[in-house]
JSON list of C-alpha atoms in Angstrom, two decimals:
[
{"chain": "A", "resi": 288, "resn": "ASP", "atom": "CA", "xyz": [14.60, -4.82, -30.43]},
{"chain": "A", "resi": 289, "resn": "SER", "atom": "CA", "xyz": [14.68, -6.09, -27.24]},
{"chain": "A", "resi": 290, "resn": "GLY", "atom": "CA", "xyz": [17.92, -8.31, -28.22]},
{"chain": "A", "resi": 291, "resn": "VAL", "atom": "CA", "xyz": [16.21, -11.44, -27.44]},
{"chain": "A", "resi": 292, "resn": "THR", "atom": "CA", "xyz": [15.60, -14.05, -30.44]},
{"chain": "A", "resi": 293, "resn": "GLN", "atom": "CA", "xyz": [12.96, -16.61, -30.31]},
{"chain": "A", "resi": 294, "resn": "THR", "atom": "CA", "xyz": [12.72, -19.14, -33.66]},
{"chain": "A", "resi": 295, "resn": "PRO", "atom": "CA", "xyz": [10.75, -20.13, -35.12]},
{"chain": "A", "resi": 296, "resn": "LYS", "atom": "CA", "xyz": [8.09, -17.54, -34.92]},
{"chain": "A", "resi": 297, "resn": "HIS", "atom": "CA", "xyz": [5.20, -19.75, -36.30]},
{"chain": "A", "resi": 298, "resn": "LEU", "atom": "CA", "xyz": [5.09, -23.38, -35.95]},
{"chain": "A", "resi": 299, "resn": "ILE", "atom": "CA", "xyz": [1.88, -25.25, -37.04]},
{"chain": "A", "resi": 300, "resn": "THR", "atom": "CA", "xyz": [1.93, -29.20, -36.51]},
{"chain": "A", "resi": 301, "resn": "ALA", "atom": "CA", "xyz": [-0.24, -31.86, -35.70]},
{"chain": "A", "resi": 302, "resn": "THR", "atom": "CA", "xyz": [-1.46, -33.62, -32.42]},
{"chain": "A", "resi": 303, "resn": "GLY", "atom": "CA", "xyz": [1.17, -36.28, -30.62]},
{"chain": "A", "resi": 304, "resn": "GLN", "atom": "CA", "xyz": [3.75, -34.78, -32.64]},
{"chain": "A", "resi": 305, "resn": "ARG", "atom": "CA", "xyz": [7.05, -33.02, -31.02]},
{"chain": "A", "resi": 306, "resn": "VAL", "atom": "CA", "xyz": [8.15, -29.81, -31.38]},
{"chain": "A", "resi": 307, "resn": "THR", "atom": "CA", "xyz": [11.51, -27.27, -30.43]},
{"chain": "A", "resi": 308, "resn": "LEU", "atom": "CA", "xyz": [11.36, -23.90, -29.20]},
{"chain": "A", "resi": 309, "resn": "ARG", "atom": "CA", "xyz": [14.47, -22.02, -29.30]},
{"chain": "A", "resi": 310, "resn": "CYS", "atom": "CA", "xyz": [15.35, -18.95, -27.20]},
{"chain": "A", "resi": 311, "resn": "SER", "atom": "CA", "xyz": [18.47, -16.92, -27.45]},
{"chain": "A", "resi": 312, "resn": "PRO", "atom": "CA", "xyz": [18.78, -14.48, -24.57]},
{"chain": "A", "resi": 313, "resn": "ARG", "atom": "CA", "xyz": [20.30, -10.99, -24.64]},
{"chain": "A", "resi": 314, "resn": "SER", "atom": "CA", "xyz": [23.79, -10.71, -24.43]},
{"chain": "A", "resi": 315, "resn": "GLY", "atom": "CA", "xyz": [24.99, -11.40, -21.16]},
{"chain": "A", "resi": 316, "resn": "ASP", "atom": "CA", "xyz": [22.05, -12.33, -19.55]},
{"chain": "A", "resi": 317, "resn": "LEU", "atom": "CA", "xyz": [21.92, -15.62, -17.41]},
{"chain": "A", "resi": 318, "resn": "SER", "atom": "CA", "xyz": [18.47, -16.04, -16.39]},
{"chain": "A", "resi": 319, "resn": "VAL", "atom": "CA", "xyz": [16.05, -17.25, -19.27]},
{"chain": "A", "resi": 320, "resn": "TYR", "atom": "CA", "xyz": [12.27, -17.51, -18.26]},
{"chain": "A", "resi": 321, "resn": "TRP", "atom": "CA", "xyz": [9.72, -19.30, -20.54]},
{"chain": "A", "resi": 322, "resn": "TYR", "atom": "CA", "xyz": [6.20, -18.41, -20.44]},
{"chain": "A", "resi": 323, "resn": "GLN", "atom": "CA", "xyz": [2.89, -19.50, -22.08]},
{"chain": "A", "resi": 324, "resn": "GLN", "atom": "CA", "xyz": [0.03, -17.60, -23.35]},
{"chain": "A", "resi": 325, "resn": "SER", "atom": "CA", "xyz": [-3.05, -19.27, -24.25]},
{"chain": "A", "resi": 326, "resn": "LEU", "atom": "CA", "xyz": [-6.20, -17.44, -25.58]},
{"chain": "A", "resi": 327, "resn": "ASP", "atom": "CA", "xyz": [-7.95, -15.15, -23.25]},
{"chain": "A", "resi": 328, "resn": "GLN", "atom": "CA", "xyz": [-5.13, -16.10, -20.52]},
{"chain": "A", "resi": 329, "resn": "GLY", "atom": "CA", "xyz": [-2.08, -14.09, -19.26]},
{"chain": "A", "resi": 330, "resn": "LEU", "atom": "CA", "xyz": [1.20, -14.98, -19.36]},
{"chain": "A", "resi": 331, "resn": "GLN", "atom": "CA", "xyz": [1.65, -18.45, -17.80]},
{"chain": "A", "resi": 332, "resn": "PHE", "atom": "CA", "xyz": [5.02, -19.08, -16.30]},
{"chain": "A", "resi": 333, "resn": "LEU", "atom": "CA", "xyz": [6.43, -22.09, -17.38]},
{"chain": "A", "resi": 334, "resn": "ILE", "atom": "CA", "xyz": [9.97, -22.91, -16.15]},
{"chain": "A", "resi": 335, "resn": "GLN", "atom": "CA", "xyz": [13.56, -20.59, -15.37]},
{"chain": "A", "resi": 336, "resn": "TYR", "atom": "CA", "xyz": [17.04, -21.38, -15.94]},
{"chain": "A", "resi": 337, "resn": "TYR", "atom": "CA", "xyz": [19.93, -19.77, -14.78]},
{"chain": "A", "resi": 338, "resn": "ASN", "atom": "CA", "xyz": [23.51, -19.94, -16.10]},
{"chain": "A", "resi": 339, "resn": "GLY", "atom": "CA", "xyz": [22.42, -23.53, -17.09]},
{"chain": "A", "resi": 340, "resn": "GLU", "atom": "CA", "xyz": [20.58, -24.90, -14.25]},
{"chain": "A", "resi": 341, "resn": "GLU", "atom": "CA", "xyz": [16.78, -25.24, -13.89]},
{"chain": "A", "resi": 342, "resn": "ARG", "atom": "CA", "xyz": [16.03, -22.76, -10.57]},
{"chain": "A", "resi": 343, "resn": "ALA", "atom": "CA", "xyz": [12.28, -22.54, -10.69]},
{"chain": "A", "resi": 344, "resn": "LYS", "atom": "CA", "xyz": [9.01, -24.53, -12.30]},
{"chain": "A", "resi": 345, "resn": "GLY", "atom": "CA", "xyz": [5.71, -23.42, -12.85]},
{"chain": "A", "resi": 346, "resn": "ASN", "atom": "CA", "xyz": [2.36, -25.04, -14.61]},
{"chain": "A", "resi": 347, "resn": "ILE", "atom": "CA", "xyz": [4.75, -26.86, -16.90]},
{"chain": "A", "resi": 348, "resn": "LEU", "atom": "CA", "xyz": [3.18, -30.20, -18.01]},
{"chain": "A", "resi": 349, "resn": "GLU", "atom": "CA", "xyz": [5.14, -33.24, -17.63]},
{"chain": "A", "resi": 350, "resn": "ARG", "atom": "CA", "xyz": [4.94, -33.48, -21.71]},
{"chain": "A", "resi": 351, "resn": "PHE", "atom": "CA", "xyz": [7.18, -30.37, -21.88]},
{"chain": "A", "resi": 352, "resn": "SER", "atom": "CA", "xyz": [11.00, -30.06, -21.10]},
{"chain": "A", "resi": 353, "resn": "ALA", "atom": "CA", "xyz": [13.65, -27.22, -21.32]},
{"chain": "A", "resi": 354, "resn": "GLN", "atom": "CA", "xyz": [17.00, -26.79, -21.07]},
{"chain": "A", "resi": 355, "resn": "GLN", "atom": "CA", "xyz": [19.68, -24.01, -21.20]},
{"chain": "A", "resi": 356, "resn": "PHE", "atom": "CA", "xyz": [23.08, -24.93, -23.05]},
{"chain": "A", "resi": 357, "resn": "PRO", "atom": "CA", "xyz": [26.72, -23.51, -22.27]},
{"chain": "A", "resi": 358, "resn": "ASP", "atom": "CA", "xyz": [26.30, -21.19, -24.74]},
{"chain": "A", "resi": 359, "resn": "LEU", "atom": "CA", "xyz": [23.09, -19.63, -22.61]},
{"chain": "A", "resi": 360, "resn": "HIS", "atom": "CA", "xyz": [20.84, -20.58, -25.40]},
{"chain": "A", "resi": 361, "resn": "SER", "atom": "CA", "xyz": [17.52, -22.65, -24.25]},
{"chain": "A", "resi": 362, "resn": "GLU", "atom": "CA", "xyz": [15.29, -24.79, -25.93]},
{"chain": "A", "resi": 363, "resn": "LEU", "atom": "CA", "xyz": [11.68, -25.65, -24.54]},
{"chain": "A", "resi": 364, "resn": "ASN", "atom": "CA", "xyz": [10.83, -29.25, -25.94]},
{"chain": "A", "resi": 365, "resn": "LEU", "atom": "CA", "xyz": [7.06, -29.71, -26.03]},
{"chain": "A", "resi": 366, "resn": "SER", "atom": "CA", "xyz": [5.92, -33.57, -27.06]},
{"chain": "A", "resi": 367, "resn": "SER", "atom": "CA", "xyz": [2.72, -35.43, -27.47]},
{"chain": "A", "resi": 368, "resn": "LEU", "atom": "CA", "xyz": [1.20, -32.38, -28.29]},
{"chain": "A", "resi": 369, "resn": "GLU", "atom": "CA", "xyz": [-2.73, -31.63, -28.11]},
{"chain": "A", "resi": 370, "resn": "LEU", "atom": "CA", "xyz": [-4.76, -29.17, -29.09]},
{"chain": "A", "resi": 371, "resn": "GLY", "atom": "CA", "xyz": [-4.64, -27.33, -25.96]},
{"chain": "A", "resi": 372, "resn": "ASP", "atom": "CA", "xyz": [-0.89, -26.63, -26.38]},
{"chain": "A", "resi": 373, "resn": "SER", "atom": "CA", "xyz": [-1.64, -24.22, -29.11]},
{"chain": "A", "resi": 374, "resn": "ALA", "atom": "CA", "xyz": [-0.76, -20.75, -27.65]},
{"chain": "A", "resi": 375, "resn": "LEU", "atom": "CA", "xyz": [2.40, -18.01, -27.82]},
{"chain": "A", "resi": 376, "resn": "TYR", "atom": "CA", "xyz": [5.58, -19.33, -26.22]},
{"chain": "A", "resi": 377, "resn": "PHE", "atom": "CA", "xyz": [7.54, -16.40, -25.02]},
{"chain": "A", "resi": 378, "resn": "CYS", "atom": "CA", "xyz": [11.11, -16.41, -23.58]},
{"chain": "A", "resi": 379, "resn": "ALA", "atom": "CA", "xyz": [12.66, -13.49, -21.68]},
{"chain": "A", "resi": 380, "resn": "SER", "atom": "CA", "xyz": [15.73, -12.66, -19.70]},
{"chain": "A", "resi": 381, "resn": "ASN", "atom": "CA", "xyz": [17.68, -10.78, -17.57]},
{"chain": "A", "resi": 382, "resn": "PRO", "atom": "CA", "xyz": [20.57, -10.65, -16.29]},
{"chain": "A", "resi": 383, "resn": "PHE", "atom": "CA", "xyz": [21.07, -12.23, -12.94]},
{"chain": "A", "resi": 384, "resn": "LEU", "atom": "CA", "xyz": [19.22, -13.94, -9.84]},
{"chain": "A", "resi": 385, "resn": "ALA", "atom": "CA", "xyz": [18.65, -11.27, -7.80]},
{"chain": "A", "resi": 386, "resn": "TYR", "atom": "CA", "xyz": [18.11, -8.46, -10.21]},
{"chain": "A", "resi": 387, "resn": "THR", "atom": "CA", "xyz": [15.18, -6.64, -9.62]},
{"chain": "A", "resi": 388, "resn": "GLY", "atom": "CA", "xyz": [14.90, -4.81, -13.47]},
{"chain": "A", "resi": 389, "resn": "GLU", "atom": "CA", "xyz": [12.43, -5.79, -16.06]},
{"chain": "A", "resi": 390, "resn": "LEU", "atom": "CA", "xyz": [12.75, -8.87, -17.75]},
{"chain": "A", "resi": 391, "resn": "PHE", "atom": "CA", "xyz": [13.34, -8.52, -21.82]},
{"chain": "A", "resi": 392, "resn": "PHE", "atom": "CA", "xyz": [11.03, -10.42, -23.91]},
{"chain": "A", "resi": 393, "resn": "GLY", "atom": "CA", "xyz": [11.89, -12.06, -27.27]},
{"chain": "A", "resi": 394, "resn": "GLU", "atom": "CA", "xyz": [9.00, -11.73, -29.82]},
{"chain": "A", "resi": 395, "resn": "GLY", "atom": "CA", "xyz": [7.33, -15.08, -28.97]},
{"chain": "A", "resi": 396, "resn": "SER", "atom": "CA", "xyz": [6.96, -18.31, -31.14]},
{"chain": "A", "resi": 397, "resn": "ARG", "atom": "CA", "xyz": [3.16, -19.10, -32.13]},
{"chain": "A", "resi": 398, "resn": "LEU", "atom": "CA", "xyz": [2.10, -22.75, -32.10]},
{"chain": "A", "resi": 399, "resn": "THR", "atom": "CA", "xyz": [-0.62, -23.82, -33.36]},
{"chain": "A", "resi": 400, "resn": "VAL", "atom": "CA", "xyz": [-1.77, -27.64, -32.88]},
{"chain": "A", "resi": 401, "resn": "LEU", "atom": "CA", "xyz": [-3.94, -29.19, -35.59]},
{"chain": "B", "resi": 36, "resn": "ILE", "atom": "CA", "xyz": [-0.53, -20.12, -6.19]},
{"chain": "B", "resi": 37, "resn": "LEU", "atom": "CA", "xyz": [0.36, -16.48, -5.86]},
{"chain": "B", "resi": 38, "resn": "ASN", "atom": "CA", "xyz": [-2.49, -14.19, -7.52]},
{"chain": "B", "resi": 39, "resn": "VAL", "atom": "CA", "xyz": [-2.12, -11.18, -9.20]},
{"chain": "B", "resi": 40, "resn": "GLU", "atom": "CA", "xyz": [-4.78, -9.40, -10.25]},
{"chain": "B", "resi": 41, "resn": "GLN", "atom": "CA", "xyz": [-5.38, -6.53, -12.81]},
{"chain": "B", "resi": 42, "resn": "SER", "atom": "CA", "xyz": [-8.96, -4.41, -13.01]},
{"chain": "B", "resi": 43, "resn": "PRO", "atom": "CA", "xyz": [-10.43, -3.77, -15.38]},
{"chain": "B", "resi": 44, "resn": "GLN", "atom": "CA", "xyz": [-10.03, -6.36, -17.62]},
{"chain": "B", "resi": 45, "resn": "SER", "atom": "CA", "xyz": [-10.58, -4.02, -20.30]},
{"chain": "B", "resi": 46, "resn": "LEU", "atom": "CA", "xyz": [-11.42, -0.29, -21.36]},
{"chain": "B", "resi": 47, "resn": "HIS", "atom": "CA", "xyz": [-12.47, 1.57, -24.01]},
{"chain": "B", "resi": 48, "resn": "VAL", "atom": "CA", "xyz": [-11.82, 5.08, -23.79]},
{"chain": "B", "resi": 49, "resn": "GLN", "atom": "CA", "xyz": [-12.44, 8.67, -26.08]},
{"chain": "B", "resi": 50, "resn": "GLU", "atom": "CA", "xyz": [-9.06, 10.03, -27.01]},
{"chain": "B", "resi": 51, "resn": "GLY", "atom": "CA", "xyz": [-8.27, 12.82, -24.52]},
{"chain": "B", "resi": 52, "resn": "ASP", "atom": "CA", "xyz": [-9.91, 11.06, -21.57]},
{"chain": "B", "resi": 53, "resn": "SER", "atom": "CA", "xyz": [-7.70, 10.50, -18.42]},
{"chain": "B", "resi": 54, "resn": "THR", "atom": "CA", "xyz": [-7.73, 6.68, -17.19]},
{"chain": "B", "resi": 55, "resn": "ASN", "atom": "CA", "xyz": [-6.19, 4.42, -14.75]},
{"chain": "B", "resi": 56, "resn": "PHE", "atom": "CA", "xyz": [-6.08, 0.59, -13.70]},
{"chain": "B", "resi": 57, "resn": "THR", "atom": "CA", "xyz": [-5.32, -1.33, -10.83]},
{"chain": "B", "resi": 58, "resn": "CYS", "atom": "CA", "xyz": [-2.99, -4.22, -9.84]},
{"chain": "B", "resi": 59, "resn": "SER", "atom": "CA", "xyz": [-3.64, -5.97, -6.62]},
{"chain": "B", "resi": 60, "resn": "PHE", "atom": "CA", "xyz": [-0.55, -8.29, -5.55]},
{"chain": "B", "resi": 61, "resn": "PRO", "atom": "CA", "xyz": [0.34, -10.13, -2.12]},
{"chain": "B", "resi": 62, "resn": "SER", "atom": "CA", "xyz": [1.89, -7.62, 0.93]},
{"chain": "B", "resi": 63, "resn": "SER", "atom": "CA", "xyz": [4.25, -10.43, 1.81]},
{"chain": "B", "resi": 64, "resn": "ASN", "atom": "CA", "xyz": [7.83, -11.27, 0.16]},
{"chain": "B", "resi": 65, "resn": "PHE", "atom": "CA", "xyz": [7.91, -8.17, -1.91]},
{"chain": "B", "resi": 66, "resn": "TYR", "atom": "CA", "xyz": [10.93, -7.50, -4.00]},
{"chain": "B", "resi": 67, "resn": "ALA", "atom": "CA", "xyz": [9.48, -5.28, -6.96]},
{"chain": "B", "resi": 68, "resn": "LEU", "atom": "CA", "xyz": [6.67, -4.63, -9.28]},
{"chain": "B", "resi": 69, "resn": "HIS", "atom": "CA", "xyz": [6.95, -3.94, -12.65]},
{"chain": "B", "resi": 70, "resn": "TRP", "atom": "CA", "xyz": [4.62, -2.41, -15.50]},
{"chain": "B", "resi": 71, "resn": "TYR", "atom": "CA", "xyz": [4.67, -3.70, -18.94]},
{"chain": "B", "resi": 72, "resn": "ARG", "atom": "CA", "xyz": [2.66, -2.27, -22.18]},
{"chain": "B", "resi": 73, "resn": "TRP", "atom": "CA", "xyz": [1.87, -4.99, -24.87]},
{"chain": "B", "resi": 74, "resn": "GLU", "atom": "CA", "xyz": [1.14, -4.13, -27.98]},
{"chain": "B", "resi": 75, "resn": "THR", "atom": "CA", "xyz": [-0.91, -6.30, -30.69]},
{"chain": "B", "resi": 76, "resn": "ALA", "atom": "CA", "xyz": [1.87, -8.77, -32.46]},
{"chain": "B", "resi": 77, "resn": "LYS", "atom": "CA", "xyz": [4.90, -7.34, -30.52]},
{"chain": "B", "resi": 78, "resn": "SER", "atom": "CA", "xyz": [6.39, -8.31, -27.04]},
{"chain": "B", "resi": 79, "resn": "PRO", "atom": "CA", "xyz": [6.19, -6.86, -23.89]},
{"chain": "B", "resi": 80, "resn": "GLU", "atom": "CA", "xyz": [8.14, -4.10, -22.96]},
{"chain": "B", "resi": 81, "resn": "ALA", "atom": "CA", "xyz": [8.73, -2.74, -19.67]},
{"chain": "B", "resi": 82, "resn": "LEU", "atom": "CA", "xyz": [7.21, 0.89, -18.61]},
{"chain": "B", "resi": 83, "resn": "PHE", "atom": "CA", "xyz": [8.32, 1.32, -15.00]},
{"chain": "B", "resi": 84, "resn": "VAL", "atom": "CA", "xyz": [10.35, -0.77, -12.04]},
{"chain": "B", "resi": 85, "resn": "MET", "atom": "CA", "xyz": [9.05, -0.45, -8.55]},
{"chain": "B", "resi": 86, "resn": "THR", "atom": "CA", "xyz": [10.74, -1.25, -5.49]},
{"chain": "B", "resi": 87, "resn": "LEU", "atom": "CA", "xyz": [9.85, 0.91, -2.69]},
{"chain": "B", "resi": 88, "resn": "ASN", "atom": "CA", "xyz": [6.90, 1.76, -0.94]},
{"chain": "B", "resi": 89, "resn": "GLY", "atom": "CA", "xyz": [5.44, 5.01, -2.20]},
{"chain": "B", "resi": 90, "resn": "ASP", "atom": "CA", "xyz": [7.00, 5.02, -5.25]},
{"chain": "B", "resi": 91, "resn": "GLU", "atom": "CA", "xyz": [5.77, 6.91, -7.70]},
{"chain": "B", "resi": 92, "resn": "LYS", "atom": "CA", "xyz": [7.19, 7.09, -11.69]},
{"chain": "B", "resi": 93, "resn": "LYS", "atom": "CA", "xyz": [6.39, 9.03, -14.51]},
{"chain": "B", "resi": 94, "resn": "LYS", "atom": "CA", "xyz": [7.04, 8.93, -18.19]},
{"chain": "B", "resi": 95, "resn": "GLY", "atom": "CA", "xyz": [5.45, 11.20, -20.29]},
{"chain": "B", "resi": 96, "resn": "ARG", "atom": "CA", "xyz": [1.54, 11.12, -19.84]},
{"chain": "B", "resi": 97, "resn": "ILE", "atom": "CA", "xyz": [2.22, 7.79, -18.11]},
{"chain": "B", "resi": 98, "resn": "SER", "atom": "CA", "xyz": [2.49, 7.40, -14.59]},
{"chain": "B", "resi": 99, "resn": "ALA", "atom": "CA", "xyz": [2.46, 4.77, -11.51]},
{"chain": "B", "resi": 100, "resn": "THR", "atom": "CA", "xyz": [1.96, 4.28, -7.59]},
{"chain": "B", "resi": 101, "resn": "LEU", "atom": "CA", "xyz": [3.26, 1.39, -5.71]},
{"chain": "B", "resi": 102, "resn": "ASN", "atom": "CA", "xyz": [1.74, 0.61, -2.25]},
{"chain": "B", "resi": 103, "resn": "THR", "atom": "CA", "xyz": [3.65, -2.36, -0.57]},
{"chain": "B", "resi": 104, "resn": "LYS", "atom": "CA", "xyz": [1.73, -2.27, 2.49]},
{"chain": "B", "resi": 105, "resn": "GLU", "atom": "CA", "xyz": [-1.93, -2.51, 1.38]},
{"chain": "B", "resi": 106, "resn": "GLY", "atom": "CA", "xyz": [-0.72, -4.35, -2.03]},
{"chain": "B", "resi": 107, "resn": "TYR", "atom": "CA", "xyz": [-1.75, -2.48, -4.80]},
{"chain": "B", "resi": 108, "resn": "SER", "atom": "CA", "xyz": [-0.01, -0.21, -7.45]},
{"chain": "B", "resi": 109, "resn": "TYR", "atom": "CA", "xyz": [-1.81, 2.13, -9.98]},
{"chain": "B", "resi": 110, "resn": "LEU", "atom": "CA", "xyz": [-1.42, 2.81, -13.82]},
{"chain": "B", "resi": 111, "resn": "TYR", "atom": "CA", "xyz": [-2.58, 6.53, -14.85]},
{"chain": "B", "resi": 112, "resn": "ILE", "atom": "CA", "xyz": [-2.96, 7.76, -18.32]},
{"chain": "B", "resi": 113, "resn": "LYS", "atom": "CA", "xyz": [-3.13, 11.26, -18.95]},
{"chain": "B", "resi": 114, "resn": "GLY", "atom": "CA", "xyz": [-5.07, 12.41, -21.90]},
{"chain": "B", "resi": 115, "resn": "SER", "atom": "CA", "xyz": [-4.95, 9.13, -23.86]},
{"chain": "B", "resi": 116, "resn": "GLN", "atom": "CA", "xyz": [-3.87, 8.96, -27.51]},
{"chain": "B", "resi": 117, "resn": "PRO", "atom": "CA", "xyz": [-5.15, 6.45, -30.07]},
{"chain": "B", "resi": 118, "resn": "GLU", "atom": "CA", "xyz": [-1.03, 5.00, -29.61]},
{"chain": "B", "resi": 119, "resn": "ASP", "atom": "CA", "xyz": [-1.95, 4.22, -26.20]},
{"chain": "B", "resi": 120, "resn": "SER", "atom": "CA", "xyz": [-3.86, 1.29, -27.40]},
{"chain": "B", "resi": 121, "resn": "ALA", "atom": "CA", "xyz": [-2.18, -2.11, -25.71]},
{"chain": "B", "resi": 122, "resn": "THR", "atom": "CA", "xyz": [-2.42, -4.76, -23.32]},
{"chain": "B", "resi": 123, "resn": "TYR", "atom": "CA", "xyz": [-1.01, -3.09, -19.82]},
{"chain": "B", "resi": 124, "resn": "LEU", "atom": "CA", "xyz": [0.43, -6.05, -17.31]},
{"chain": "B", "resi": 125, "resn": "CYS", "atom": "CA", "xyz": [1.55, -5.80, -14.30]},
{"chain": "B", "resi": 126, "resn": "ALA", "atom": "CA", "xyz": [4.03, -8.18, -12.64]},
{"chain": "B", "resi": 127, "resn": "PHE", "atom": "CA", "xyz": [4.94, -9.14, -9.03]},
{"chain": "B", "resi": 128, "resn": "ILE", "atom": "CA", "xyz": [8.55, -9.88, -8.21]},
{"chain": "B", "resi": 129, "resn": "GLU", "atom": "CA", "xyz": [8.71, -12.45, -5.21]},
{"chain": "B", "resi": 130, "resn": "ARG", "atom": "CA", "xyz": [11.89, -12.61, -3.29]},
{"chain": "B", "resi": 131, "resn": "LEU", "atom": "CA", "xyz": [12.91, -16.23, -2.95]},
{"chain": "B", "resi": 132, "resn": "ASP", "atom": "CA", "xyz": [16.08, -18.19, -2.31]},
{"chain": "B", "resi": 133, "resn": "THR", "atom": "CA", "xyz": [16.06, -19.77, -5.30]},
{"chain": "B", "resi": 134, "resn": "GLY", "atom": "CA", "xyz": [16.28, -16.66, -7.32]},
{"chain": "B", "resi": 135, "resn": "ASN", "atom": "CA", "xyz": [13.48, -13.84, -8.12]},
{"chain": "B", "resi": 136, "resn": "GLN", "atom": "CA", "xyz": [10.03, -15.10, -9.28]},
{"chain": "B", "resi": 137, "resn": "PHE", "atom": "CA", "xyz": [7.84, -13.02, -11.54]},
{"chain": "B", "resi": 138, "resn": "TYR", "atom": "CA", "xyz": [3.71, -13.36, -11.47]},
{"chain": "B", "resi": 139, "resn": "PHE", "atom": "CA", "xyz": [2.00, -11.52, -14.25]},
{"chain": "B", "resi": 140, "resn": "GLY", "atom": "CA", "xyz": [-1.45, -10.46, -14.08]},
{"chain": "B", "resi": 141, "resn": "THR", "atom": "CA", "xyz": [-4.07, -11.12, -16.83]},
{"chain": "B", "resi": 142, "resn": "GLY", "atom": "CA", "xyz": [-3.68, -7.42, -17.77]},
{"chain": "B", "resi": 143, "resn": "THR", "atom": "CA", "xyz": [-6.04, -4.62, -18.73]},
{"chain": "B", "resi": 144, "resn": "SER", "atom": "CA", "xyz": [-6.64, -4.10, -22.54]},
{"chain": "B", "resi": 145, "resn": "LEU", "atom": "CA", "xyz": [-6.77, -0.62, -23.57]},
{"chain": "B", "resi": 146, "resn": "THR", "atom": "CA", "xyz": [-8.62, 0.55, -26.54]},
{"chain": "B", "resi": 147, "resn": "VAL", "atom": "CA", "xyz": [-8.45, 4.33, -27.14]},
{"chain": "B", "resi": 148, "resn": "ILE", "atom": "CA", "xyz": [-11.03, 5.36, -29.59]},
{"chain": "B", "resi": 149, "resn": "PRO", "atom": "CA", "xyz": [-9.90, 8.61, -32.10]}
]
């Protein structure tokens, strides 16, 4: 158990809909990362938050947005969903910005868009 | 776009065989290199965190080396066992003013045949 909690574990929805994925980082970790893993793809970095502020953006679509709340949990909002958005979405955390140590991953939220 | 390449993409070995994989990364802005083990239906878990050129890490039958000047790391598994079957990911950590960024390779999928 990494200490990172993601909900829901599985989600099935239709094209055009909007969903919210939630992540609670490890206790004390200030930095939260979101990754997308599509079929046959590696982990694609979406966005990073640190202590409530956005710090870096990767290949995140404009239809997607995220935020980190004062209690440090984070939400990834996916809207106007398309079939190609079906993927496993991982959240990971680590203590602080300059930390060279490992990322701690949640178990992922599997999104299926029909 | 920063490229982290892993080879081979997949590998099947017999139980008892030794094997190795490669991770190639840029030789500039290096901060750290991580290896993760990702079992099916689980989340990635860190194997090694490597920060210095020439680093060699070992955990049981698994070891890793790092060459930051030429931009590669090797992961070795000695005497492969079926429980070693997993995807092995490497992550290049780049040091930026905004904080560290993690770039993952697409992984090497290892299947150990009993």
